[in-house]
Coordinates of C-alpha atoms and ligand atoms in Angstrom, one line a residue:
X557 CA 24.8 -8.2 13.5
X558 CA 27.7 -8.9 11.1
X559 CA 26.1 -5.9 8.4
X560 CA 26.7 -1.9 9.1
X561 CA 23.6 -0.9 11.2
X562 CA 22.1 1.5 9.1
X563 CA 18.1 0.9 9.2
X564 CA 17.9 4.7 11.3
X565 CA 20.1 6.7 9.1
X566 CA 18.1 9.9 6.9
X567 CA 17.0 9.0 3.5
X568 CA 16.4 12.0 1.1
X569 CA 13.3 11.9 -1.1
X570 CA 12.9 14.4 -3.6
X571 CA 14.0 17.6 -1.6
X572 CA 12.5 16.2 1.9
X573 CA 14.3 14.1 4.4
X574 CA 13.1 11.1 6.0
X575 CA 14.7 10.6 9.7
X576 CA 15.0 6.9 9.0
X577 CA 14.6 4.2 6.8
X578 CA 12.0 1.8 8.8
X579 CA 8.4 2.8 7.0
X580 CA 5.0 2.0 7.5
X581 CA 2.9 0.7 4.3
X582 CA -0.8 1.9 3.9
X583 CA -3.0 -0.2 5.6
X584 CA -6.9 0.3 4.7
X585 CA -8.9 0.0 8.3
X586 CA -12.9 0.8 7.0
X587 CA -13.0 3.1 10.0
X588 CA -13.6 6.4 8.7
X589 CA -17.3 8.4 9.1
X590 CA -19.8 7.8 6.9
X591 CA -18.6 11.1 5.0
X592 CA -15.0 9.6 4.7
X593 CA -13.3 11.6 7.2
X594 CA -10.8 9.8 10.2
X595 CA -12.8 9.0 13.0
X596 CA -12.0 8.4 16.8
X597 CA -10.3 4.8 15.9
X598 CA -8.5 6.3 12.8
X599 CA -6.8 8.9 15.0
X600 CA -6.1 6.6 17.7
X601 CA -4.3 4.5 14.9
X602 CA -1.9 6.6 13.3
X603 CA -1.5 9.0 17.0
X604 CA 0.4 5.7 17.2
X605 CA 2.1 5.5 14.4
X606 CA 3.7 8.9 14.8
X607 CA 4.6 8.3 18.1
X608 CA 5.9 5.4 17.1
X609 CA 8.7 7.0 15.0
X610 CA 8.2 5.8 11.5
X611 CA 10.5 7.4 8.9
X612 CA 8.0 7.7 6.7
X613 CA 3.9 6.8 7.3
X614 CA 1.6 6.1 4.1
X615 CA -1.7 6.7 4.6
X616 CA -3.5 4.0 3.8
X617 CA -5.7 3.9 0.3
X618 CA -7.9 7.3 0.4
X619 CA -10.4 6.8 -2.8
X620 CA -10.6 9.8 -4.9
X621 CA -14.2 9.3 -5.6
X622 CA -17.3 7.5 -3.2
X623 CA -19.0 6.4 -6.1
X624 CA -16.6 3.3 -6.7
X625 CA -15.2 2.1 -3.6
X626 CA -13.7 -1.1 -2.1
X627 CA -15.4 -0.5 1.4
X628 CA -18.0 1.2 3.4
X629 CA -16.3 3.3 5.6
X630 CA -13.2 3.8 3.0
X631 CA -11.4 7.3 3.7
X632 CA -12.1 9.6 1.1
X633 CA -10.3 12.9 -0.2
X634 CA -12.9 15.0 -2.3
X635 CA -13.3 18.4 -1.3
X636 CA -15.6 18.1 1.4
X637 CA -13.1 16.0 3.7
X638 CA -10.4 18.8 3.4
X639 CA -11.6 20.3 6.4
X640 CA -11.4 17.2 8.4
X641 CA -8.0 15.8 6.6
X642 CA -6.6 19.4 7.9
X643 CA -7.4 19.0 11.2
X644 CA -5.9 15.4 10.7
X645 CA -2.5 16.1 9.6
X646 CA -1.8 19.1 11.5
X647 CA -2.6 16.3 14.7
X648 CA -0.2 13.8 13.4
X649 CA 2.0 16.4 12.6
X650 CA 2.3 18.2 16.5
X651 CA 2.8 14.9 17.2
X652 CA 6.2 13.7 15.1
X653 CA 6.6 16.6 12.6
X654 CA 9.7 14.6 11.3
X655 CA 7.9 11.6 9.9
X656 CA 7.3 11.9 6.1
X657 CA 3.6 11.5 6.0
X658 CA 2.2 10.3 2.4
X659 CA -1.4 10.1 1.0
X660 CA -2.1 6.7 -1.3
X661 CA -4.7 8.0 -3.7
X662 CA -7.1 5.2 -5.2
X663 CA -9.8 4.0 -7.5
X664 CA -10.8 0.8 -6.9
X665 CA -12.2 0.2 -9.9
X666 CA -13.6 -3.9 -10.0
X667 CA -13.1 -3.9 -6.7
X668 CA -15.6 -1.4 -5.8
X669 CA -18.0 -3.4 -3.3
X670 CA -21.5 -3.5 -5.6
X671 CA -23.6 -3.6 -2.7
X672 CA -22.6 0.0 -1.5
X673 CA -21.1 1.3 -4.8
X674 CA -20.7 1.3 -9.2
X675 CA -18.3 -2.0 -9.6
X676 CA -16.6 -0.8 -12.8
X677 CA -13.7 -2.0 -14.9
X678 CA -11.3 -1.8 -18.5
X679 CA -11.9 -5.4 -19.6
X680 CA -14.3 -7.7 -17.4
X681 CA -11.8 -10.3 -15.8
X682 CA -13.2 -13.4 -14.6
X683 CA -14.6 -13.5 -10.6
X684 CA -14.9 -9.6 -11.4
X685 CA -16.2 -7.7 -13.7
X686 CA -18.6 -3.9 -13.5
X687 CA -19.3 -1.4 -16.2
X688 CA -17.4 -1.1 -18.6
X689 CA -15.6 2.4 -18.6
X690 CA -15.4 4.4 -21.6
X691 CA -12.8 7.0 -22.2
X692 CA -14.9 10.1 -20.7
X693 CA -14.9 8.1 -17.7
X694 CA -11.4 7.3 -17.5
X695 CA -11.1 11.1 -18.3
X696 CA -13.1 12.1 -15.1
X697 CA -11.3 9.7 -13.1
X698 CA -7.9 11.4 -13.8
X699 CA -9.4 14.9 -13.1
X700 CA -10.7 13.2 -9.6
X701 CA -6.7 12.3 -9.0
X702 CA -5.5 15.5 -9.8
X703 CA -8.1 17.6 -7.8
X704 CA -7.5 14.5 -4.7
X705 CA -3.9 15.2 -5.0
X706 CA -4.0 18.9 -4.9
X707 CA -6.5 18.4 -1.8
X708 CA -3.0 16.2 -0.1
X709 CA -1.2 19.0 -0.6
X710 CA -3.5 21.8 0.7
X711 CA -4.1 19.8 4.0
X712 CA -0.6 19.4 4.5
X713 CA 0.5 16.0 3.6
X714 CA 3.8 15.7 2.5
X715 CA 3.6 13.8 -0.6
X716 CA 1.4 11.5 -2.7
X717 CA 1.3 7.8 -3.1
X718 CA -0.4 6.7 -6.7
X719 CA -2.1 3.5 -5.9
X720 CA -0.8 1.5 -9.4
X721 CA -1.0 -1.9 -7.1
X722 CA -3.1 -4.8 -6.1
X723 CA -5.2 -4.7 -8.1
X724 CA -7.2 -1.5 -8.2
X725 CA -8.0 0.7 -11.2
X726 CA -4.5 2.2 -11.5
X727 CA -2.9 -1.7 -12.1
X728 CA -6.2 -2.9 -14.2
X729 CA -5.8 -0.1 -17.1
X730 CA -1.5 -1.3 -17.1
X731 CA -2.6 -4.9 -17.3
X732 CA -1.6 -6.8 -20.9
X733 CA -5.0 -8.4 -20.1
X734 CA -6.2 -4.8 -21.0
X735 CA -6.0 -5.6 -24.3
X736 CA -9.3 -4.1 -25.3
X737 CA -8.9 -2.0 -28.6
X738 CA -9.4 1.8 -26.7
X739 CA -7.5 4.7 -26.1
X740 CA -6.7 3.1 -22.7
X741 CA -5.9 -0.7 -23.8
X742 CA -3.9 -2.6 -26.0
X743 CA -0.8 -1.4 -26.8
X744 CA 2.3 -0.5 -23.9
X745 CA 2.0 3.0 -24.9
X746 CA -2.3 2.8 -24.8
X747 CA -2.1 1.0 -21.3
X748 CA 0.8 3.3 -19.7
X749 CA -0.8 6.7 -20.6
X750 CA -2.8 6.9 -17.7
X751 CA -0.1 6.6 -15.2
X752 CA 1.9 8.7 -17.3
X753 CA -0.8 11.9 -17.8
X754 CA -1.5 11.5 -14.6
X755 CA 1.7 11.6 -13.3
X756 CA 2.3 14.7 -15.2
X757 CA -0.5 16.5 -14.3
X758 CA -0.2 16.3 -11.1
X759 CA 3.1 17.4 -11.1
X760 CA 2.3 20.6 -13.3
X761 CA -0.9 21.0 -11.1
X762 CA 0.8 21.1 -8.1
X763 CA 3.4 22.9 -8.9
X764 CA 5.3 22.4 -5.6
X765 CA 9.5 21.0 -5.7
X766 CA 8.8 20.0 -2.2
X767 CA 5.9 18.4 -2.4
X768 CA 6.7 14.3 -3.0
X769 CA 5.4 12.0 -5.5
X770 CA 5.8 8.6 -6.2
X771 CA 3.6 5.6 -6.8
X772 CA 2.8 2.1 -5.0
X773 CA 3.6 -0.5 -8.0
X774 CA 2.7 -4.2 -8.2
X775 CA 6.0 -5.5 -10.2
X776 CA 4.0 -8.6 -11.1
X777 CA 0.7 -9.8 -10.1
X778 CA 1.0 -13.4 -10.6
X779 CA -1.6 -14.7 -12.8
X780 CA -2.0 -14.7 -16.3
X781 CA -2.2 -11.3 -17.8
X782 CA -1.7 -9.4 -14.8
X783 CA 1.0 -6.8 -14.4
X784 CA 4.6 -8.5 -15.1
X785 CA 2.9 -10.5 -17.1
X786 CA 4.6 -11.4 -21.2
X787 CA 1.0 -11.3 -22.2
X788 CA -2.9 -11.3 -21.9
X789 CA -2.9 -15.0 -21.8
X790 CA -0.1 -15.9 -20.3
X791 CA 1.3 -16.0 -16.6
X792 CA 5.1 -16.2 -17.9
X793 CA 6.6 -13.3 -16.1
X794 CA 8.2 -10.6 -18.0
X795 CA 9.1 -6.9 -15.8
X796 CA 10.2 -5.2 -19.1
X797 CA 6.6 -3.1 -18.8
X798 CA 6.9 -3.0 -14.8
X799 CA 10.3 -1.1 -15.1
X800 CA 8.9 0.9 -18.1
X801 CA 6.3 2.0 -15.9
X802 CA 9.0 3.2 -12.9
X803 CA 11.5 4.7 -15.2
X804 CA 8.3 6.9 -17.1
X805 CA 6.7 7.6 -14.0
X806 CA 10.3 8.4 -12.4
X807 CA 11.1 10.7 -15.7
X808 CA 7.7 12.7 -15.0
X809 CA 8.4 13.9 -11.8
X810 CA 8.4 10.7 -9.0
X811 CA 10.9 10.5 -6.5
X812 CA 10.0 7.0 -5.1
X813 CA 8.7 3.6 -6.0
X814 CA 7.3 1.7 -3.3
X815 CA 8.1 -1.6 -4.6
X816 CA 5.0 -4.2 -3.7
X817 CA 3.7 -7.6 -6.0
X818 CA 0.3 -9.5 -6.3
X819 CA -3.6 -8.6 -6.5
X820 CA -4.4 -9.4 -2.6
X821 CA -8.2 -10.7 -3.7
X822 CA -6.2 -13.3 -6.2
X823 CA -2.7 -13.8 -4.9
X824 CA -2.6 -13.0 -1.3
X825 CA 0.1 -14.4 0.5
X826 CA 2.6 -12.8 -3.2
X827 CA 1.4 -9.5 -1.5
X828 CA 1.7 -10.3 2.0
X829 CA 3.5 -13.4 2.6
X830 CA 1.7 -15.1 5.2
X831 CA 3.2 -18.5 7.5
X832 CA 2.1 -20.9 5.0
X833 CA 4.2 -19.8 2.1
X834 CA 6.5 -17.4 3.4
X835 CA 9.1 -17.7 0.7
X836 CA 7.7 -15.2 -1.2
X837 CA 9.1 -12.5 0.8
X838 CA 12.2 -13.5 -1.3
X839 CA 11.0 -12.7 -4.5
X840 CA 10.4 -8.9 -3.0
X841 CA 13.6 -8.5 -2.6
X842 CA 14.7 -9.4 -6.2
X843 CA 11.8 -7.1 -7.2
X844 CA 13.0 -4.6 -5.7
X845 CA 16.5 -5.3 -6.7
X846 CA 15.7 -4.7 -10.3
X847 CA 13.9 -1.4 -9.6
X848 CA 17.5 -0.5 -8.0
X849 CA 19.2 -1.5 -10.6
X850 CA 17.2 0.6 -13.8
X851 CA 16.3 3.8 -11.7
X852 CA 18.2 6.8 -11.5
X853 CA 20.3 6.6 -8.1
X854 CA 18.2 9.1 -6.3
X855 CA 15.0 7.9 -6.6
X856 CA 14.1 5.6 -3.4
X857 CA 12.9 2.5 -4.0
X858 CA 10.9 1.3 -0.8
X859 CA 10.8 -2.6 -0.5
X860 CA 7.2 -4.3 1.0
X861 CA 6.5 -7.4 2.7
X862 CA 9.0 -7.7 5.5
X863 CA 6.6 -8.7 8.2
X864 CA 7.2 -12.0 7.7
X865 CA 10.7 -11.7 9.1
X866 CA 10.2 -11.0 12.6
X867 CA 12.6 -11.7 15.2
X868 CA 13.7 -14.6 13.4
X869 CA 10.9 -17.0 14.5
X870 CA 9.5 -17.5 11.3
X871 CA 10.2 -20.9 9.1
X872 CA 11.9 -19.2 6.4
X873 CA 15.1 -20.9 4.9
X874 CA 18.4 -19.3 6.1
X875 CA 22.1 -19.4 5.7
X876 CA 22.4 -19.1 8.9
X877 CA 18.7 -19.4 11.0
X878 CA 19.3 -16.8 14.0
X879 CA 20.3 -14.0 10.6
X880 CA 16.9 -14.1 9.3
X881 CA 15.7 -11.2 10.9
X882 CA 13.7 -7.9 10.3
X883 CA 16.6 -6.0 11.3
X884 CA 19.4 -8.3 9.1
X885 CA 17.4 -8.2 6.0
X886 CA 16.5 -4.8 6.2
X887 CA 20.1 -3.5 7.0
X888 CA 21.5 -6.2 4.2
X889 CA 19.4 -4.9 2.0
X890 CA 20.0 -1.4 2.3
X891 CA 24.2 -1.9 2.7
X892 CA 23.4 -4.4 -1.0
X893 CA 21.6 -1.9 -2.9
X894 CA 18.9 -4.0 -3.0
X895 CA 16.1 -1.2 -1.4
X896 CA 16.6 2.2 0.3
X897 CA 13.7 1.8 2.3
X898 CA 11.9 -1.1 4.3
X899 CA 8.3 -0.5 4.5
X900 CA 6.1 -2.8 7.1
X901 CA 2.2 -3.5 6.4
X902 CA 0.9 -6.1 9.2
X903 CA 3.4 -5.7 11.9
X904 CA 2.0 -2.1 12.1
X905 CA -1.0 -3.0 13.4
X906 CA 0.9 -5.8 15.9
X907 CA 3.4 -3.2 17.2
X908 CA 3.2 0.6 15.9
X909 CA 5.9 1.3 18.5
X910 CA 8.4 -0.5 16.5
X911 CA 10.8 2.3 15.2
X912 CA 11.1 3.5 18.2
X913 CA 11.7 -0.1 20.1
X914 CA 14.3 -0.5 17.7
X915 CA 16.4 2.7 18.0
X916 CA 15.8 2.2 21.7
X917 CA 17.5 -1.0 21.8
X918 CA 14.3 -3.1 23.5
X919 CA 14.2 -5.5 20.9
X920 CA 12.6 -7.8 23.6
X921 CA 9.4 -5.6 24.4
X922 CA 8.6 -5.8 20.1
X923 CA 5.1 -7.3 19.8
X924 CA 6.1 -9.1 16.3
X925 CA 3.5 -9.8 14.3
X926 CA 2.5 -13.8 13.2
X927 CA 1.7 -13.3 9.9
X928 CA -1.6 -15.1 11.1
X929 CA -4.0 -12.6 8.8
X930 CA -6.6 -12.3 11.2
X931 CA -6.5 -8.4 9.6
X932 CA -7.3 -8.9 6.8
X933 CA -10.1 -10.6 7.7
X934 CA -11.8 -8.2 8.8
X935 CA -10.8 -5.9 5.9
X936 CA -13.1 -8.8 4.4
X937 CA -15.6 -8.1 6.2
X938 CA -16.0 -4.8 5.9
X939 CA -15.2 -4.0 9.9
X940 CA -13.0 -1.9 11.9
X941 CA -9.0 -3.4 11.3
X942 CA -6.8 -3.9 13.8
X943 CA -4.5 -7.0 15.4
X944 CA -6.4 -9.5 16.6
X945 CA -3.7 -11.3 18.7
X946 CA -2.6 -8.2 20.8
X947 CA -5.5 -6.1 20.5
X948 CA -8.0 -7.2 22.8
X949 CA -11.3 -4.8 21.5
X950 CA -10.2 -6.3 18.2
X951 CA -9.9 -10.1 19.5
X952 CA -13.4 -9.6 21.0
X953 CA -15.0 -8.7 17.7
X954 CA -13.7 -11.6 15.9
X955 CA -14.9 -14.0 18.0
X956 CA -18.6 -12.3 18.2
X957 CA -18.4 -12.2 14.5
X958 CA -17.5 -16.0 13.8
X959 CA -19.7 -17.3 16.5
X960 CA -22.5 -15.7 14.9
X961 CA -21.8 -16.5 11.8
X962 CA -21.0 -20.4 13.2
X963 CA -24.7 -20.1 14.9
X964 CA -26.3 -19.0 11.6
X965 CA -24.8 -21.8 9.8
X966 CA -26.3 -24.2 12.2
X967 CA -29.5 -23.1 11.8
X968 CA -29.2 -23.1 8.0
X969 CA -28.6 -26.8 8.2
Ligands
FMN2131 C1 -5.7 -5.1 6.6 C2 -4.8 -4.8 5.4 C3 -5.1 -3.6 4.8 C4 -4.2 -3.2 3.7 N1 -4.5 -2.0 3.1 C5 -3.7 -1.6 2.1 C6 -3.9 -0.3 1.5 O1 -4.7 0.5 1.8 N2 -3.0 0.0 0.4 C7 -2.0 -0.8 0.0 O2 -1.3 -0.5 -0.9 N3 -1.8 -2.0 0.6 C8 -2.6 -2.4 1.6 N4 -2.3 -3.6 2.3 C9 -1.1 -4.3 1.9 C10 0.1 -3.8 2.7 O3 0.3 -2.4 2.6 C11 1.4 -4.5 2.4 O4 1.7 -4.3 1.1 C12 1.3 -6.0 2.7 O5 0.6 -6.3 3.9 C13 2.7 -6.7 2.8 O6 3.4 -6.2 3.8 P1 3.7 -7.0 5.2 O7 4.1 -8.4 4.8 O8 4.7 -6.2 5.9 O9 2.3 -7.0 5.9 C14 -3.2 -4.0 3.3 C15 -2.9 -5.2 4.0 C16 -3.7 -5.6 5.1 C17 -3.4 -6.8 5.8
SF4_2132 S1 -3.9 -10.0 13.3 FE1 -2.1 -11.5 12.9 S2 -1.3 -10.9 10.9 FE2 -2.6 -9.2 11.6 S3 -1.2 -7.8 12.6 FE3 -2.0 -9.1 14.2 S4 -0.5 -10.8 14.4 FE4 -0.1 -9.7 12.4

């Protein structure tokens, strides 16, 4: 490797220190209890995780509220799960008390699953849509975040992530397609004041130097009025807003943005690049370039959607093909000042022992992930997630499911 190996040196966020730089992104599962605490299969997951040596684990989207949620058995963080999320962290915590362990708190907002829960959104988009919320609501969703986020910190998490991605609530309200005349819509300074309150309540509320905060962003979403958008109406991209929203949130108290693009129910493989069109895991890196270049120094900026990269066997365009690896571009990137951080989503679920593979020098015993998306199918679904190409319970249940659903199609026809 012709670039300075430097993947597992420490990385200091806000006043804590992540071991290395190699970090796992949240990764809803629909695996919790039906009170929205981690069951059997959720511990089993991130025992996993820590053992696998992770610099830093996000826990994957915990909604704030069970009224509006994206899926049935969605991890929740009200004050009746801070019992169980106790119990969980101090677990995860005997096990690797090194790895930085994050909470990504979430509304889903329009994509809160009707059949279960209220749909609800800022502006009805297309394909979408829900009741429309009014600014009490909005005002009783921030004081859900704040009391979720002091919940993180009283069961011992580390730090919190601010779900302002992919299109849940957090990104809808920063859309320019927000352009509904409200206290919440229409102009920058209308559309950005949630983040921003929110932000800076949470850091008063807290009150804790060492507790970390930061926020998941979608640079640009990739269709027209989304986030990175120039406009309501149009898909021209512009980041001026996206870096507006970093440097205000960075001003008010974050210490990391974890970099990520696209609205996974609209633009999937922007979000997670997939084998098809794999290029995009290109335009990450520039996104998170620009974060890099108009933050302060000291804040991290986390990159997403490295996956894709693998050992190399992937059919992405190289300078030279056996370069384009995990390890290359994350080390290039880090020695370029391009991220500070490489954060993995898929290949978590193909091989949580990664980290430790890595530092171990057993390269060859890496289950890489195929970018195949199997996963997220069954996020779809609403079942249990996990790989379905090295997990075998989890191979099983796709194959049930789609036979079934291939036999009930039959009979329909
Ligand atoms: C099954 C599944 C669940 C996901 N859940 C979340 C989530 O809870 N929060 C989030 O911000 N992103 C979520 N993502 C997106 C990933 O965190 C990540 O941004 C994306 O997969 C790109 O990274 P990768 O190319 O390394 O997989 C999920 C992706 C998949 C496939
Ligand atoms: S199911 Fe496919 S995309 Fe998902 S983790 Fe496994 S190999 Fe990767």
């Amino acid at each position: 490797m012709s670039e300075k190996n430097v993947l597992f040196t420490p990385v200091k966020i806000g006043n804590r220190v992540a071991p290395n730089r190699l970090a796992w992104n949240a990764m809803e599962c629909c695996d919790s209890d039906e009170e929205g605490n981690p069951s059997g299969l959720t511990y089993e997951r991130y025992k996993k995780l820590f053992e696998g040596q992770a610099g830093i684990v996000d826990l994957e989207a915990i909604t704030v509220t069970y009224d509006s949620r994206g899926r049935k058995n969605q991890l929740s963080i009200m004050p009746r799960n801070k019992e169980a999320l106790t119990k969980f962290v101090t677990e995860m915590k005997k096990i690797n008390p090194d790895t930085i362990f994050l909470f990504q708190l979430t509304h889903s907002g329009e994509l809160s699953h009707p059949d279960f829960s209220e749909r609800v959104c800022v502006k009805p988009l297309p394909g979408f849509g829900g009741r429309v919320l009014e600014e009490e609501d909005i005002e009783k969703i921030m004081d859900q975040f704040v009391l979720s986020a002091k919940i993180a910190h009283d069961v011992g998490a580390d730090g919190i992530d601010l779900k302002f991605s992919h299109g849940y609530l957090g990104s809808q309200i920063l859309r320019p397609y927000n352009d509904r005349k409200w206290k919440y819509g229409g102009s920058w300074e209308n559309r950005s004041r949630f983040a921003f309150e929110l932000m800076e309540r949470i850091k008063e509320e807290v009150n804790d130097p060492n507790f970390i905060l930061g926020s998941k962003v979608s640079v640009w979403e990739g269709f027209p009025g989304g986030t990175g958008s120039a406009g309501p109406d149009t898909a021209v991209m512009d980041l001026t807003e996206s870096i507006e929203l970093c440097k205000g949130l960075e001003e008010r108290g974050a210490s990391y943005i974890l970099q990520s693009a696209g609205s996974p129910s609209i633009t999937l493989a922007l979000s997670q690049p997939d084998k098809s069109i794999p290029d995009y895991a290109y335009l990450h890196h520039y996104f998170s370039k620009v974060l890099k270049d108009n933050l302060k120094p000291e804040t991290v900026v986390m990159g997403s959607a490295y996956s894709i990269f693998r050992d190399g066997r992937n059919n992405l365009q190289a300078v030279k093909k056996e370069e384009n690896t995990l390890e290359y571009w994350g080390n290039k990137n880090i020695n370029d000042g391009v991220v500070d951080v490489v954060v993995l989503g898929r290949q978590s679920f193909a091989d949580p022992y990664l980290p430790k593979k890595l530092m171990e020098g057993r390269q060859e015993e890496v289950k890489w992930c195929t970018a195949c998306d199997s996963c997220i199918e069954f996020l779809i679904r609403q079942m249990p997630v996990g790989c379905a190409v090295y997990n075998k319970p989890y191979t099983e249940a796709l194959v049930k499911v789609r036979k079934e659903e291939g036999k009930l199609r039959q009979k329909r026809t």
